[in-house]
Tab-separated table of C-alpha atoms and ligand atoms in Angstrom:
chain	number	residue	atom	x	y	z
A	1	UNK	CA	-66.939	142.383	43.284
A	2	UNK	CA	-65.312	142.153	46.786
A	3	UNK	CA	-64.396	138.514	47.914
A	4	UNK	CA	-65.003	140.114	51.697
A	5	UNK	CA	-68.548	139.585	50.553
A	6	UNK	CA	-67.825	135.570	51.091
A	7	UNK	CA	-66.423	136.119	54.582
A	8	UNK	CA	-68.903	135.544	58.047
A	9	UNK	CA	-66.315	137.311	60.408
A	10	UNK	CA	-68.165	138.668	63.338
A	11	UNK	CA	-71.533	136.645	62.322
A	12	UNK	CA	-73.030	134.051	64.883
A	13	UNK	CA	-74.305	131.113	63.322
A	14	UNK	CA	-76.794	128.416	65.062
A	15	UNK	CA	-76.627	125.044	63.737
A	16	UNK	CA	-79.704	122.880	64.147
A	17	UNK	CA	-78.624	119.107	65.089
A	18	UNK	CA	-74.648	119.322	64.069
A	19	UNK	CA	-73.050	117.415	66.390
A	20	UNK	CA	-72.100	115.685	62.906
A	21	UNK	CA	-72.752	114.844	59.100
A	22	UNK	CA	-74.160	117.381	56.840
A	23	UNK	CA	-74.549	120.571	59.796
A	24	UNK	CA	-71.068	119.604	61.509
A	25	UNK	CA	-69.333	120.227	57.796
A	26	UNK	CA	-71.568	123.560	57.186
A	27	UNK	CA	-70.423	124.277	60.595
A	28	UNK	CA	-66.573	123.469	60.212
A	29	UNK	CA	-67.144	125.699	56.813
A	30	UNK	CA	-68.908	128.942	58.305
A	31	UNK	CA	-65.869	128.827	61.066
A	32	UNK	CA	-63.386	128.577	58.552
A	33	UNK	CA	-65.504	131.534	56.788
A	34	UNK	CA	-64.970	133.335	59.881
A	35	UNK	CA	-68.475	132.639	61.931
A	36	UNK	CA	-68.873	132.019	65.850
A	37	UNK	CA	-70.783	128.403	65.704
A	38	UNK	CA	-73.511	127.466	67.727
A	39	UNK	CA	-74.903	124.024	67.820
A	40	UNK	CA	-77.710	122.054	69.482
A	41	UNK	CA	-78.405	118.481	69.548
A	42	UNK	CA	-81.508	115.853	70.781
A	43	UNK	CA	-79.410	114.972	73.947
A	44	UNK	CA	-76.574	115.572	76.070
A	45	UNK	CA	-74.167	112.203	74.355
A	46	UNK	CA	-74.838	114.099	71.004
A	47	UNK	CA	-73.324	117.488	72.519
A	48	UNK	CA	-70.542	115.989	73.712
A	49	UNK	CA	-69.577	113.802	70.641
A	50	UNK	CA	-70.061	117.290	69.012
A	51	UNK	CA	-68.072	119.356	71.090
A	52	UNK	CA	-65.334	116.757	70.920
A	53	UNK	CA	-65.266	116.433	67.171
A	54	UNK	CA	-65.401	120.760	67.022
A	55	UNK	CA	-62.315	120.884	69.517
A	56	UNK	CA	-60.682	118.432	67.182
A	57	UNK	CA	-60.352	120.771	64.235
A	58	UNK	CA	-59.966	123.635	66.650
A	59	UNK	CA	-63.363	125.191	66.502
A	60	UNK	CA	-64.543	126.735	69.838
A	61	UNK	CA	-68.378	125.973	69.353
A	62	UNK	CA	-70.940	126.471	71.600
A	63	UNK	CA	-72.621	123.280	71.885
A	64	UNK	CA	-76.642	122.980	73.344
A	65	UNK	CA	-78.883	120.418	74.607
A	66	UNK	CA	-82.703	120.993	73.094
A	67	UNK	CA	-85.387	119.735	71.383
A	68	UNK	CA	-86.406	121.497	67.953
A	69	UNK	CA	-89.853	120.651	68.613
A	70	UNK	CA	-90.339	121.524	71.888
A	71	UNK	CA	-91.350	125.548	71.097
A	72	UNK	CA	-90.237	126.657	74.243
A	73	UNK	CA	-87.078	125.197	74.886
A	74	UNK	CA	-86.559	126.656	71.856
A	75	UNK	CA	-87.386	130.103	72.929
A	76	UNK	CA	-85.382	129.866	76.032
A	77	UNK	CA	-82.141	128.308	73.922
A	78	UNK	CA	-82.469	131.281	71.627
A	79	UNK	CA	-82.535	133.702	74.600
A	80	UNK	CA	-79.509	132.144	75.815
A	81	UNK	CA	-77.553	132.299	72.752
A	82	UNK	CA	-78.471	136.205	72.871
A	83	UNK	CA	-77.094	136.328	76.234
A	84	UNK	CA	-74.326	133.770	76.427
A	85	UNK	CA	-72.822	134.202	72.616
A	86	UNK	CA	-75.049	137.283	70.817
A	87	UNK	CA	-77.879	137.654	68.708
A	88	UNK	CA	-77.818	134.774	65.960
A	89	UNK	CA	-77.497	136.526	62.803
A	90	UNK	CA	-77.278	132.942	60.558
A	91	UNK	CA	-79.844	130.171	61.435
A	92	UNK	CA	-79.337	126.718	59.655
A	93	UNK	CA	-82.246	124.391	60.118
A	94	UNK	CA	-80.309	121.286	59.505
A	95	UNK	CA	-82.179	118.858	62.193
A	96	UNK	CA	-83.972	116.059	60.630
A	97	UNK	CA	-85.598	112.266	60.718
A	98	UNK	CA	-86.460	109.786	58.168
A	99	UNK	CA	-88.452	106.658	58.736
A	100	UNK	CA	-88.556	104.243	55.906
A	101	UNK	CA	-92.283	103.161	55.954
A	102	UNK	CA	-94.344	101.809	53.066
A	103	UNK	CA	-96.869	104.248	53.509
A	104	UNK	CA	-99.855	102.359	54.261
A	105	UNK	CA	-98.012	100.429	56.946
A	106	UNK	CA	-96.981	103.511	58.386
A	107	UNK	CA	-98.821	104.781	61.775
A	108	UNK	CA	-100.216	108.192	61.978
A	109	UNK	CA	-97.865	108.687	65.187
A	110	UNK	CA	-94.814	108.015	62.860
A	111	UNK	CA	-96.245	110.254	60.041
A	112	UNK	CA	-96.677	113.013	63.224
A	113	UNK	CA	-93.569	112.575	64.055
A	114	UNK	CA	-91.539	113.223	60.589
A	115	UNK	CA	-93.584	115.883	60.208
A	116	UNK	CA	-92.795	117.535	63.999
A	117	UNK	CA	-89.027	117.367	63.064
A	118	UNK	CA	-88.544	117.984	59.542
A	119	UNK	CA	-91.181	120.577	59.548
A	120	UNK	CA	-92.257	122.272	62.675
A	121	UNK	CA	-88.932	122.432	63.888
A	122	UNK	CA	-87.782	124.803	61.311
A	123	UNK	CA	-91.006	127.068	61.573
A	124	UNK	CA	-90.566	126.860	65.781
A	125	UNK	CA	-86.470	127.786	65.327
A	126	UNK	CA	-86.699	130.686	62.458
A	127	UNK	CA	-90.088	131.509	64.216
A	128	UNK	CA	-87.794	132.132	67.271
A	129	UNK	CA	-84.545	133.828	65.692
A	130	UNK	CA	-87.104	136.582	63.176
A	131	UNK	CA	-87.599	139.161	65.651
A	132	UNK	CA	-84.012	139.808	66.618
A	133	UNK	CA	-83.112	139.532	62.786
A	134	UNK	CA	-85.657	142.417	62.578
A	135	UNK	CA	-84.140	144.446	65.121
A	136	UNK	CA	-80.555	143.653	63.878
A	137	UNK	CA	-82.251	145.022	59.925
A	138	UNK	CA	-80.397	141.246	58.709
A	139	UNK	CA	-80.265	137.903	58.816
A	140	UNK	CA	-79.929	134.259	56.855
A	141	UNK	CA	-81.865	131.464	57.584
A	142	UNK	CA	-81.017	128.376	55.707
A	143	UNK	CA	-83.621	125.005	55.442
A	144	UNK	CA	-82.156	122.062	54.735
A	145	UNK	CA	-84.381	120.320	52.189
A	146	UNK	CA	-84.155	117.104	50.532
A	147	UNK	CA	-84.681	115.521	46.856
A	148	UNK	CA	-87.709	114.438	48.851
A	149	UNK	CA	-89.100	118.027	48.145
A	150	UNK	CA	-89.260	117.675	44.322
A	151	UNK	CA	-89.635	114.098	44.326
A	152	UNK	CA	-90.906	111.159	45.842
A	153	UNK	CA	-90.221	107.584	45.915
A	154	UNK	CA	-91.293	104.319	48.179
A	155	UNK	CA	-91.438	104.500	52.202
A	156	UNK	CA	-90.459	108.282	52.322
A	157	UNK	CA	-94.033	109.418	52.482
A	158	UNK	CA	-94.103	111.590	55.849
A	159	UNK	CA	-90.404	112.759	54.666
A	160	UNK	CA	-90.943	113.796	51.302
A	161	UNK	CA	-94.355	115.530	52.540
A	162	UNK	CA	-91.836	117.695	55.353
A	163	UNK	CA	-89.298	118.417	52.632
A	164	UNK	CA	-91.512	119.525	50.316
A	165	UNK	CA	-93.385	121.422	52.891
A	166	UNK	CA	-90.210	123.278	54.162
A	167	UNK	CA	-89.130	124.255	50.440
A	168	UNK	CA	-92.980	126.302	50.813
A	169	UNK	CA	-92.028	126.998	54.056
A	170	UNK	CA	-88.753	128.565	52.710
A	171	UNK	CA	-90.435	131.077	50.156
A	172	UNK	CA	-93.223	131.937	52.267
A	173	UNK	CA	-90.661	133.358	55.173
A	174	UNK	CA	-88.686	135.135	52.282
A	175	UNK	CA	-92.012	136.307	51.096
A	176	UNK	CA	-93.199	137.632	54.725
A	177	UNK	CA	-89.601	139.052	55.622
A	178	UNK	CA	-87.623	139.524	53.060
A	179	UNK	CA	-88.488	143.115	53.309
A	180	UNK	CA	-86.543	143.497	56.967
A	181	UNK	CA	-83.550	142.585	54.835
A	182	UNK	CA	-83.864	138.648	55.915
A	183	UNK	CA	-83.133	135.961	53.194
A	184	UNK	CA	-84.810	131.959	53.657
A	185	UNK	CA	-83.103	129.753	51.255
A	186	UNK	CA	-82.708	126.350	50.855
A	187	UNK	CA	-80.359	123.725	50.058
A	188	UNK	CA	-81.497	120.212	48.632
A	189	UNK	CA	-78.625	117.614	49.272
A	190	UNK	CA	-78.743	115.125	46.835
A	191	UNK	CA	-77.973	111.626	48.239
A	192	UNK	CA	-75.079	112.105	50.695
A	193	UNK	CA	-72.916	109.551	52.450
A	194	UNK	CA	-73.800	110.125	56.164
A	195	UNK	CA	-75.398	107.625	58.890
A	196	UNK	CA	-78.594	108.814	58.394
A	197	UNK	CA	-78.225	107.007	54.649
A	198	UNK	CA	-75.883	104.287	56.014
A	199	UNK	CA	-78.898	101.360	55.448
A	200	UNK	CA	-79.107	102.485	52.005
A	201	UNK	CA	-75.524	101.730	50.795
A	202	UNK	CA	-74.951	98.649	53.173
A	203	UNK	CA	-72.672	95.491	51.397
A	204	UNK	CA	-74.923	92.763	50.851
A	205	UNK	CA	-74.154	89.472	52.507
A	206	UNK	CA	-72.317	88.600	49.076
A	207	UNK	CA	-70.121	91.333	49.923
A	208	UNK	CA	-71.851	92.966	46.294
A	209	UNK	CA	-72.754	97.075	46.879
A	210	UNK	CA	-76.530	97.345	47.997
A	211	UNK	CA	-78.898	97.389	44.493
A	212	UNK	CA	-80.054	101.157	46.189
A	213	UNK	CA	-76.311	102.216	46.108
A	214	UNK	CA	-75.639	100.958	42.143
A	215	UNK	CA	-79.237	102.845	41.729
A	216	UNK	CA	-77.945	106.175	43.065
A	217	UNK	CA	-75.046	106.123	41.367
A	218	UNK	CA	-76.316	105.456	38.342
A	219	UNK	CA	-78.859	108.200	38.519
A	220	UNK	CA	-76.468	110.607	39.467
A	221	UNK	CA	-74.421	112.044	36.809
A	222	UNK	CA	-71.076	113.027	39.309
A	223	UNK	CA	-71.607	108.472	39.612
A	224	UNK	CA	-71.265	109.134	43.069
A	225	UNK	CA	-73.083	109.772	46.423
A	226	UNK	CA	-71.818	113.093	48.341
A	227	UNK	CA	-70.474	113.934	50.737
A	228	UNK	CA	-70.767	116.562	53.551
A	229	UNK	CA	-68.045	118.659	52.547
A	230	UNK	CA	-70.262	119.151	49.075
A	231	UNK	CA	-72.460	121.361	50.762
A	232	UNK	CA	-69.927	123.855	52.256
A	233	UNK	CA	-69.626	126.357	49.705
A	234	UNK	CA	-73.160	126.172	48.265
A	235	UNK	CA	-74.182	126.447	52.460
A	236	UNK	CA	-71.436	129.860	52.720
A	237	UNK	CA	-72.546	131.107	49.808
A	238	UNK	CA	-76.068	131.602	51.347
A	239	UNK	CA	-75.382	132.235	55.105
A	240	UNK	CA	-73.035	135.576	53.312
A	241	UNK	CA	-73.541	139.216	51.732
A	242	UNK	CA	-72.561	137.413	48.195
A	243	UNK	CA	-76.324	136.149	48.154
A	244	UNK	CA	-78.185	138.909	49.510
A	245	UNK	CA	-80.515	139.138	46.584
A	246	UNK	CA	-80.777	135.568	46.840
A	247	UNK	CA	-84.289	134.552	48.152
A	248	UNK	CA	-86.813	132.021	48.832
A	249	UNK	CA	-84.721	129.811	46.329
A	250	UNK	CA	-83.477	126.283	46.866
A	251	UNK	CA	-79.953	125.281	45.876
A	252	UNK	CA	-79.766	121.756	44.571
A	253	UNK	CA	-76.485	120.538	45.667
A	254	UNK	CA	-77.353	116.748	43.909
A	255	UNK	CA	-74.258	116.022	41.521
A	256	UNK	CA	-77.111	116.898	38.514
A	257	UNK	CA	-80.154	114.066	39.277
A	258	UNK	CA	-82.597	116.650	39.096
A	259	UNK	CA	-81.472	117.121	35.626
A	260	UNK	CA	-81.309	113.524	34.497
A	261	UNK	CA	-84.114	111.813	33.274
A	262	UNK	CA	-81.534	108.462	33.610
A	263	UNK	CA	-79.681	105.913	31.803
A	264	UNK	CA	-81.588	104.103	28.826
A	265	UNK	CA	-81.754	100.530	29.373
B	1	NAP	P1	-79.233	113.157	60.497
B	1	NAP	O1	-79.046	111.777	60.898
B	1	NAP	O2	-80.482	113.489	59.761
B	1	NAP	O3	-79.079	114.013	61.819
B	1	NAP	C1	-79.177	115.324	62.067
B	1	NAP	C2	-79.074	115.535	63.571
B	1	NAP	O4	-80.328	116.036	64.031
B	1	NAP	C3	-78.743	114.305	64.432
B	1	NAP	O5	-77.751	114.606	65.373
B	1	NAP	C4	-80.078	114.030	65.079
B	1	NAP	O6	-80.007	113.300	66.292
B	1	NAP	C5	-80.578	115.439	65.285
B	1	NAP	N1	-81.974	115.515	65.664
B	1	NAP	C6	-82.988	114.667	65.328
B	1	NAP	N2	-84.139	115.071	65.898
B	1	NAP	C7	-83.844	116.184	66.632
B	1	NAP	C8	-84.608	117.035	67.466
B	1	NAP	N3	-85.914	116.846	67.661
B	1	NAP	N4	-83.987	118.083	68.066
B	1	NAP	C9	-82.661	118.284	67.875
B	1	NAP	N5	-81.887	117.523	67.097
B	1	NAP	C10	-82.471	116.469	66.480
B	1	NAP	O7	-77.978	113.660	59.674
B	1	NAP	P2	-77.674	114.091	58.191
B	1	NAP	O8	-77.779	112.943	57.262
B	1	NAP	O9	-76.402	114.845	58.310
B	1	NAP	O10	-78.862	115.077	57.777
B	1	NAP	C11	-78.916	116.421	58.128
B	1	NAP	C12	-80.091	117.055	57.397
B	1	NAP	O11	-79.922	116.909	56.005
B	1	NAP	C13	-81.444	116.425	57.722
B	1	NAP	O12	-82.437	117.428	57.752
B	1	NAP	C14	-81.687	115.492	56.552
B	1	NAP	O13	-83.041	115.246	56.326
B	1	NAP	C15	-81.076	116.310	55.444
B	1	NAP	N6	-80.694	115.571	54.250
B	1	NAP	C16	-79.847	114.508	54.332
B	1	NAP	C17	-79.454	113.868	53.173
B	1	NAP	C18	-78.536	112.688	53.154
B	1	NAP	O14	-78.415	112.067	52.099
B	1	NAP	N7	-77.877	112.348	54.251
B	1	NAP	C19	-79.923	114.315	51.945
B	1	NAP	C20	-80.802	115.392	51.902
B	1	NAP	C21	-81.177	116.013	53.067
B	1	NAP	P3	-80.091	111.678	66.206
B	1	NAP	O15	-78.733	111.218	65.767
B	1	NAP	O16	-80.452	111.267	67.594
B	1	NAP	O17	-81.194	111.355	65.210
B	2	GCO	C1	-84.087	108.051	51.063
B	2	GCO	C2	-83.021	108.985	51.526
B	2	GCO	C3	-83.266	110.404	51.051
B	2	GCO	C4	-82.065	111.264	51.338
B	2	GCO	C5	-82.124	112.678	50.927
B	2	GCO	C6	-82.200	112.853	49.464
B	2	GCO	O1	-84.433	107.132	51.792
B	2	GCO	O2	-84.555	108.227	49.924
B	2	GCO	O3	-82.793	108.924	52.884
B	2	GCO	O4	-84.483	110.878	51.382
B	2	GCO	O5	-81.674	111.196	52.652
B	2	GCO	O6	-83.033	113.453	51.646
B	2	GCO	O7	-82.051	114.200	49.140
């Protein structure tokens, strides 16, 4: 075994919507690896919180403004990249949106709209990174998916039917490419402490924890939520050479609820 099959030197990696949480700590982990980062995020305020947080911890990213559902900003960021930093040889599709909706309250629009990020982004970005990845004879893509995509629970209808799409969406590109030498995996965060789950582990006016956070814990045999920085090495492990036979699978990264039917009453 040779450790140098951990290392990303001279890769380029393109991080979907990492101006922070989850892709910012894959991000700070594939530089430390040895990667060039590139990120993108929804607007220009994002990109600059992003780039300010990278030059922080001394991480010369190259920061983006697009859309991940807009197909052909997305082609003409990609082309950039290729021209500006070099063909992308590591794609994480890390974007995402949740509404929380009881489903039959929730608008088709709304539905459309979990779908268009969760889901069509990642087809529109790995759609748009493939053909160089062909050319190049490698390349990692990386879908972020969810407990959502083995499980479902109230309001997360439109976001459990993305993640569980993308986990398909995952095998089927390592099914249609894995012969150019291209491996799709994904990882499945379990609940993680980041603003997107903020509402879920708010104080109660009592100043008591929220009855979702006690829940979580509970279910969770680590008896914690997780953090970011527990997806770094699972996330390096996949964007590297050490997983090259490593495909169409999705890493749970959930502190074990997957495995745990719960805690008798
Ligand atoms: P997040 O709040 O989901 O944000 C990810 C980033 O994507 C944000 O900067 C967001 O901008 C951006 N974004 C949204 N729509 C976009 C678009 N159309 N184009 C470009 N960028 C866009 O952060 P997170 O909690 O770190 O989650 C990252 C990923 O992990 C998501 O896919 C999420 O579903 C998944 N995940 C999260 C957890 C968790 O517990 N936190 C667990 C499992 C999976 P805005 O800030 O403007 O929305
Ligand atoms: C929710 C949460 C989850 C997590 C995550 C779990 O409301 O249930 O937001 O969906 O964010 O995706 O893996």
């Amino acid at each position: 075994m040779n450790m140098k099959d951990f290392s990303l030197t001279g890769k380029i990696a393109w991080i979907t919507g990492a101006s922070y949480g989850i892709g910012f700590a894959i991000a700070e982990a594939f530089h430390a690896a040895g990667a060039t980062i590139v990120f993108n995020d929804i607007n220009q305020d994002l990109v600059n919180r992003g780039l300010a947080a990278y030059q922080e911890k001394g991480i010369p990213a190259h920061g983006y403004v697009c859309d991940v559902t807009n197909e052909e900003a997305v082609q003409a960021l990609v082309a950039q990249i290729e021209k500006e930093v070099g063909v992308i040889d590591i794609l994480v599709n890390n974007a995402g949106i949740i509404r929380r909706i009881p489903m039959i309250e929730m608008s088709a629009a709304d539905f459309r709209k979990v779908i268009d990020v969760d889901l069509n982004a990642p087809f529109i970005c790995a759609k748009a990174v493939i053909p160089s990845m062909i050319q190049k004879g490698h390349g990692k893509i990386i879908n972020i998916c969810s407990m959502m995509s083995e499980l479902g629970r109230e309001t997360v209808s439109a976001y459990a039917a993305a993640k569980g799409g993308l986990k398909m969406l995952t095998r089927n590109i390592c099914s249609e490419y894995g012969g150019h030498n291209i491996q799709c995996n994904g990882i499945g965060p379990g609940y993680i402490a980041t603003p997107q789950t903020a509402p879920l582990r708010e104080r109660q006016a009592d100043g008591s924890r929220h009855p979702f956070d006690q829940f979580i814990v509970s279910k969770t045999p680590a008896a914690r939520w997780g953090n970011p920085e527990d997806l770094q090495g699972p996330a390096v492990f996949l964007a590297s050479d050490a997983s090259n036979f490593v495909n169409g699978h999705i890493l749970y990264v959930d502190g074990g609820i997957l495995a745990y039917i719960g805690k008798q009453p």
